[in-house]
PDB file of N, CA and C in Angstrom:
ATOM      1  N   MET A   1      85.737  55.199 120.361  1.00 69.00           N
ATOM      2  CA  MET A   1      86.483  56.267 121.341  1.00 69.00           C
ATOM      3  C   MET A   1      87.513  56.927 120.608  1.00 69.00           C
ATOM      4  N   ALA A   2      88.367  56.470 119.809  1.00 75.00           N
ATOM      5  CA  ALA A   2      89.318  56.777 119.378  1.00 75.00           C
ATOM      6  C   ALA A   2      89.267  58.590 118.531  1.00 75.00           C
ATOM      7  N   ILE A   3      87.860  58.082 117.206  1.00 76.00           N
ATOM      8  CA  ILE A   3      87.520  59.498 116.543  1.00 76.00           C
ATOM      9  C   ILE A   3      87.251  60.576 117.732  1.00 76.00           C
ATOM     10  N   VAL A   4      86.351  60.010 118.938  1.00 71.00           N
ATOM     11  CA  VAL A   4      85.957  61.068 119.470  1.00 71.00           C
ATOM     12  C   VAL A   4      87.372  61.908 120.373  1.00 71.00           C
ATOM     13  N   LEU A   5      87.663  60.991 120.773  1.00 67.00           N
ATOM     14  CA  LEU A   5      89.278  61.653 121.316  1.00 67.00           C
ATOM     15  C   LEU A   5      89.486  62.643 120.601  1.00 67.00           C
ATOM     16  N   ALA A   6      90.280  61.925 119.206  1.00 69.00           N
ATOM     17  CA  ALA A   6      90.938  63.202 118.052  1.00 69.00           C
ATOM     18  C   ALA A   6      89.984  64.168 117.779  1.00 69.00           C
ATOM     19  N   GLU A   7      88.711  63.905 118.051  1.00 66.00           N
ATOM     20  CA  GLU A   7      88.107  65.027 118.206  1.00 66.00           C
ATOM     21  C   GLU A   7      88.372  66.017 119.449  1.00 66.00           C
ATOM     22  N   PHE A   8      87.624  65.654 120.411  1.00 66.00           N
ATOM     23  CA  PHE A   8      88.821  66.201 121.494  1.00 66.00           C
ATOM     24  C   PHE A   8      90.042  67.237 121.692  1.00 66.00           C
ATOM     25  N   GLY A   9      90.787  67.355 120.630  1.00 65.00           N
ATOM     26  CA  GLY A   9      92.014  67.252 120.497  1.00 65.00           C
ATOM     27  C   GLY A   9      92.234  68.814 119.909  1.00 65.00           C
ATOM     28  N   TYR A  10      90.870  68.401 118.925  1.00 68.00           N
ATOM     29  CA  TYR A  10      90.684  69.328 117.562  1.00 68.00           C
ATOM     30  C   TYR A  10      89.877  70.622 118.700  1.00 68.00           C
ATOM     31  N   GLY A  11      89.639  71.004 119.932  1.00 66.00           N
ATOM     32  CA  GLY A  11      89.331  71.561 120.123  1.00 66.00           C
ATOM     33  C   GLY A  11      88.423  72.037 121.179  1.00 66.00           C
ATOM     34  N   ALA A  12      87.691  70.599 121.098  1.00 61.00           N
ATOM     35  CA  ALA A  12      86.494  70.724 121.421  1.00 61.00           C
ATOM     36  C   ALA A  12      86.523  70.138 122.682  1.00 61.00           C
ATOM     37  N   VAL A  13      86.992  70.028 123.297  1.00 63.00           N
ATOM     38  CA  VAL A  13      87.038  70.245 125.067  1.00 63.00           C
ATOM     39  C   VAL A  13      88.151  71.155 125.753  1.00 63.00           C
ATOM     40  N   PRO A  14      88.609  72.012 126.612  1.00 63.00           N
ATOM     41  CA  PRO A  14      88.837  72.766 126.870  1.00 63.00           C
ATOM     42  C   PRO A  14      90.626  72.100 127.598  1.00 63.00           C
ATOM     43  N   GLY A  15      90.214  71.336 127.847  1.00 66.00           N
ATOM     44  CA  GLY A  15      92.156  70.563 128.656  1.00 66.00           C
ATOM     45  C   GLY A  15      92.181  69.367 128.388  1.00 66.00           C
ATOM     46  N   PRO A  16      92.859  68.863 129.295  1.00 70.00           N
ATOM     47  CA  PRO A  16      93.481  67.530 128.858  1.00 70.00           C
ATOM     48  C   PRO A  16      92.185  66.136 129.010  1.00 70.00           C
ATOM     49  N   PHE A  17      91.625  65.015 128.514  1.00 69.00           N
ATOM     50  CA  PHE A  17      90.995  64.713 128.637  1.00 69.00           C
ATOM     51  C   PHE A  17      91.558  63.384 129.171  1.00 69.00           C
ATOM     52  N   VAL A  18      92.600  63.238 129.152  1.00 73.00           N
ATOM     53  CA  VAL A  18      93.207  61.738 128.686  1.00 73.00           C
ATOM     54  C   VAL A  18      93.185  61.170 130.544  1.00 73.00           C
ATOM     55  N   PRO A  19      94.202  61.938 130.796  1.00 75.00           N
ATOM     56  CA  PRO A  19      95.012  62.794 132.165  1.00 75.00           C
ATOM     57  C   PRO A  19      93.952  62.237 133.204  1.00 75.00           C
ATOM     58  N   SER A  20      93.167  63.021 132.340  1.00 73.00           N
ATOM     59  CA  SER A  20      91.762  63.958 133.840  1.00 73.00           C
ATOM     60  C   SER A  20      91.267  62.608 134.499  1.00 73.00           C
ATOM     61  N   ALA A  21      90.936  62.132 133.079  1.00 77.00           N
ATOM     62  CA  ALA A  21      89.971  60.853 133.230  1.00 77.00           C
ATOM     63  C   ALA A  21      90.978  59.494 133.449  1.00 77.00           C
ATOM     64  N   ILE A  22      92.168  59.401 133.343  1.00 78.00           N
ATOM     65  CA  ILE A  22      92.594  58.416 133.899  1.00 78.00           C
ATOM     66  C   ILE A  22      92.792  58.822 136.133  1.00 78.00           C
ATOM     67  N   ALA A  23      93.085  60.285 136.316  1.00 77.00           N
ATOM     68  CA  ALA A  23      93.118  60.822 137.720  1.00 77.00           C
ATOM     69  C   ALA A  23      92.023  60.213 137.963  1.00 77.00           C
ATOM     70  N   SER A  24      90.421  60.447 137.302  1.00 74.00           N
ATOM     71  CA  SER A  24      89.324  60.607 138.553  1.00 74.00           C
ATOM     72  C   SER A  24      89.407  58.541 138.045  1.00 74.00           C
ATOM     73  N   ALA A  25      89.548  57.777 137.141  1.00 79.00           N
ATOM     74  CA  ALA A  25      89.282  56.418 137.504  1.00 79.00           C
ATOM     75  C   ALA A  25      90.330  56.192 138.994  1.00 79.00           C
ATOM     76  N   LEU A  26      91.093  56.223 139.064  1.00 79.00           N
ATOM     77  CA  LEU A  26      92.077  55.992 140.185  1.00 79.00           C
ATOM     78  C   LEU A  26      91.737  56.107 141.408  1.00 79.00           C
ATOM     79  N   ILE A  27      90.983  57.976 141.311  1.00 74.00           N
ATOM     80  CA  ILE A  27      90.526  57.971 142.512  1.00 74.00           C
ATOM     81  C   ILE A  27      89.291  57.831 143.491  1.00 74.00           C
ATOM     82  N   SER A  28      88.031  57.375 142.102  1.00 72.00           N
ATOM     83  CA  SER A  28      87.176  56.497 142.431  1.00 72.00           C
ATOM     84  C   SER A  28      87.401  55.050 143.008  1.00 72.00           C
ATOM     85  N   ALA A  29      89.122  53.992 141.956  1.00 79.00           N
ATOM     86  CA  ALA A  29      89.297  53.004 142.465  1.00 79.00           C
ATOM     87  C   ALA A  29      89.529  52.610 143.423  1.00 79.00           C
ATOM     88  N   HIS A  30      90.099  53.885 144.376  1.00 74.00           N
ATOM     89  CA  HIS A  30      90.375  53.912 145.775  1.00 74.00           C
ATOM     90  C   HIS A  30      89.927  54.394 146.842  1.00 74.00           C
ATOM     91  N   ASP A  31      88.504  55.053 146.715  1.00 74.00           N
ATOM     92  CA  ASP A  31      87.505  54.986 148.103  1.00 74.00           C
ATOM     93  C   ASP A  31      86.458  55.386 146.888  1.00 74.00           C
ATOM     94  N   PRO A  32      85.710  55.106 146.081  1.00 66.00           N
ATOM     95  CA  PRO A  32      84.537  55.457 145.049  1.00 66.00           C
ATOM     96  C   PRO A  32      83.387  56.523 145.684  1.00 66.00           C
ATOM     97  N   HIS A  33      83.803  57.068 147.232  1.00 71.00           N
ATOM     98  CA  HIS A  33      82.731  58.211 147.696  1.00 71.00           C
ATOM     99  C   HIS A  33      84.239  59.130 148.441  1.00 71.00           C
ATOM    100  N   ALA A  34      84.353  59.652 147.585  1.00 72.00           N
ATOM    101  CA  ALA A  34      85.555  60.622 147.591  1.00 72.00           C
ATOM    102  C   ALA A  34      85.303  61.472 147.961  1.00 72.00           C
ATOM    103  N   LYS A  35      85.169  61.883 148.474  1.00 80.00           N
ATOM    104  CA  LYS A  35      84.965  64.256 148.887  1.00 80.00           C
ATOM    105  C   LYS A  35      85.590  64.650 147.126  1.00 80.00           C
ATOM    106  N   VAL A  36      86.887  64.278 147.147  1.00 77.00           N
ATOM    107  CA  VAL A  36      87.807  65.184 146.333  1.00 77.00           C
ATOM    108  C   VAL A  36      87.501  65.063 145.284  1.00 77.00           C
ATOM    109  N   LEU A  37      86.274  64.250 144.475  1.00 75.00           N
ATOM    110  CA  LEU A  37      85.882  64.137 143.745  1.00 75.00           C
ATOM    111  C   LEU A  37      84.562  65.797 143.119  1.00 75.00           C
ATOM    112  N   ALA A  38      83.996  65.120 144.508  1.00 79.00           N
ATOM    113  CA  ALA A  38      82.823  66.665 144.353  1.00 79.00           C
ATOM    114  C   ALA A  38      83.393  67.562 144.346  1.00 79.00           C
ATOM    115  N   GLU A  39      84.370  67.689 144.554  1.00 84.00           N
ATOM    116  CA  GLU A  39      84.870  69.329 145.255  1.00 84.00           C
ATOM    117  C   GLU A  39      85.839  69.685 143.828  1.00 84.00           C
ATOM    118  N   LEU A  40      86.204  68.380 143.313  1.00 79.00           N
ATOM    119  CA  LEU A  40      86.642  68.966 141.856  1.00 79.00           C
ATOM    120  C   LEU A  40      85.413  69.281 140.839  1.00 79.00           C
ATOM    121  N   SER A  41      84.573  68.737 140.665  1.00 78.00           N
ATOM    122  CA  SER A  41      83.422  68.656 139.174  1.00 78.00           C
ATOM    123  C   SER A  41      83.164  69.945 139.742  1.00 78.00           C
ATOM    124  N   SER A  42      82.580  70.452 140.581  1.00 86.00           N
ATOM    125  CA  SER A  42      81.880  71.350 141.262  1.00 86.00           C
ATOM    126  C   SER A  42      82.869  72.986 141.627  1.00 86.00           C
ATOM    127  N   GLY A  43      83.764  73.062 140.982  1.00 87.00           N
ATOM    128  CA  GLY A  43      84.545  74.167 141.576  1.00 87.00           C
ATOM    129  C   GLY A  43      85.824  73.930 142.838  1.00 87.00           C
ATOM    130  N   ALA A  44      85.678  73.585 143.719  1.00 91.00           N
ATOM    131  CA  ALA A  44      85.558  73.939 145.204  1.00 91.00           C
ATOM    132  C   ALA A  44      87.036  73.469 145.791  1.00 91.00           C
ATOM    133  N   ALA A  45      87.178  73.105 144.451  1.00 85.00           N
ATOM    134  CA  ALA A  45      89.367  72.501 145.051  1.00 85.00           C
ATOM    135  C   ALA A  45      89.366  72.567 143.471  1.00 85.00           C
ATOM    136  N   ILE A  46      90.563  72.923 143.544  1.00 85.00           N
ATOM    137  CA  ILE A  46      91.662  72.941 142.879  1.00 85.00           C
ATOM    138  C   ILE A  46      92.867  71.405 142.248  1.00 85.00           C
ATOM    139  N   ALA A  47      93.395  70.487 141.489  1.00 78.00           N
ATOM    140  CA  ALA A  47      94.083  69.991 141.512  1.00 78.00           C
ATOM    141  C   ALA A  47      95.237  70.295 140.768  1.00 78.00           C
ATOM    142  N   ALA A  48      96.204  69.577 140.091  1.00 77.00           N
ATOM    143  CA  ALA A  48      97.438  70.063 139.454  1.00 77.00           C
ATOM    144  C   ALA A  48      98.311  68.120 139.146  1.00 77.00           C
ATOM    145  N   TYR A  49      98.661  68.013 138.606  1.00 70.00           N
ATOM    146  CA  TYR A  49      99.747  67.073 138.136  1.00 70.00           C
ATOM    147  C   TYR A  49     100.959  67.406 138.876  1.00 70.00           C
ATOM    148  N   ALA A  50     102.098  66.420 139.495  1.00 72.00           N
ATOM    149  CA  ALA A  50     102.790  66.450 139.870  1.00 72.00           C
ATOM    150  C   ALA A  50     104.088  65.230 139.861  1.00 72.00           C
ATOM    151  N   LEU A  51     104.510  64.961 138.744  1.00 70.00           N
ATOM    152  CA  LEU A  51     106.536  63.855 138.886  1.00 70.00           C
ATOM    153  C   LEU A  51     107.474  64.304 139.565  1.00 70.00           C
ATOM    154  N   GLY A  52     107.368  63.177 139.903  1.00 74.00           N
ATOM    155  CA  GLY A  52     109.090  63.231 140.813  1.00 74.00           C
ATOM    156  C   GLY A  52     110.015  62.503 139.890  1.00 74.00           C
ATOM    157  N   PRO A  53     111.130  62.474 140.624  1.00 80.00           N
ATOM    158  CA  PRO A  53     112.126  62.053 139.958  1.00 80.00           C
ATOM    159  C   PRO A  53     112.300  60.731 140.394  1.00 80.00           C
ATOM    160  N   GLY A  54     112.594  60.120 138.752  1.00 61.00           N
ATOM    161  CA  GLY A  54     112.914  58.614 137.709  1.00 61.00           C
ATOM    162  C   GLY A  54     111.744  58.656 137.515  1.00 61.00           C
TER     163      GLY A  54
END
């Protein structure tokens, strides 16, 4: 897995893989039939990360 992630870093994947995978896992753990995952994967919805203070 480490080798695959290292190769992703060389440009094979056009975006942050680990944060996206973590967000998907959290959404699906909360609601396995989440509509938002289908919308994100189809491009119908756009998401962004945001951190609060602290």
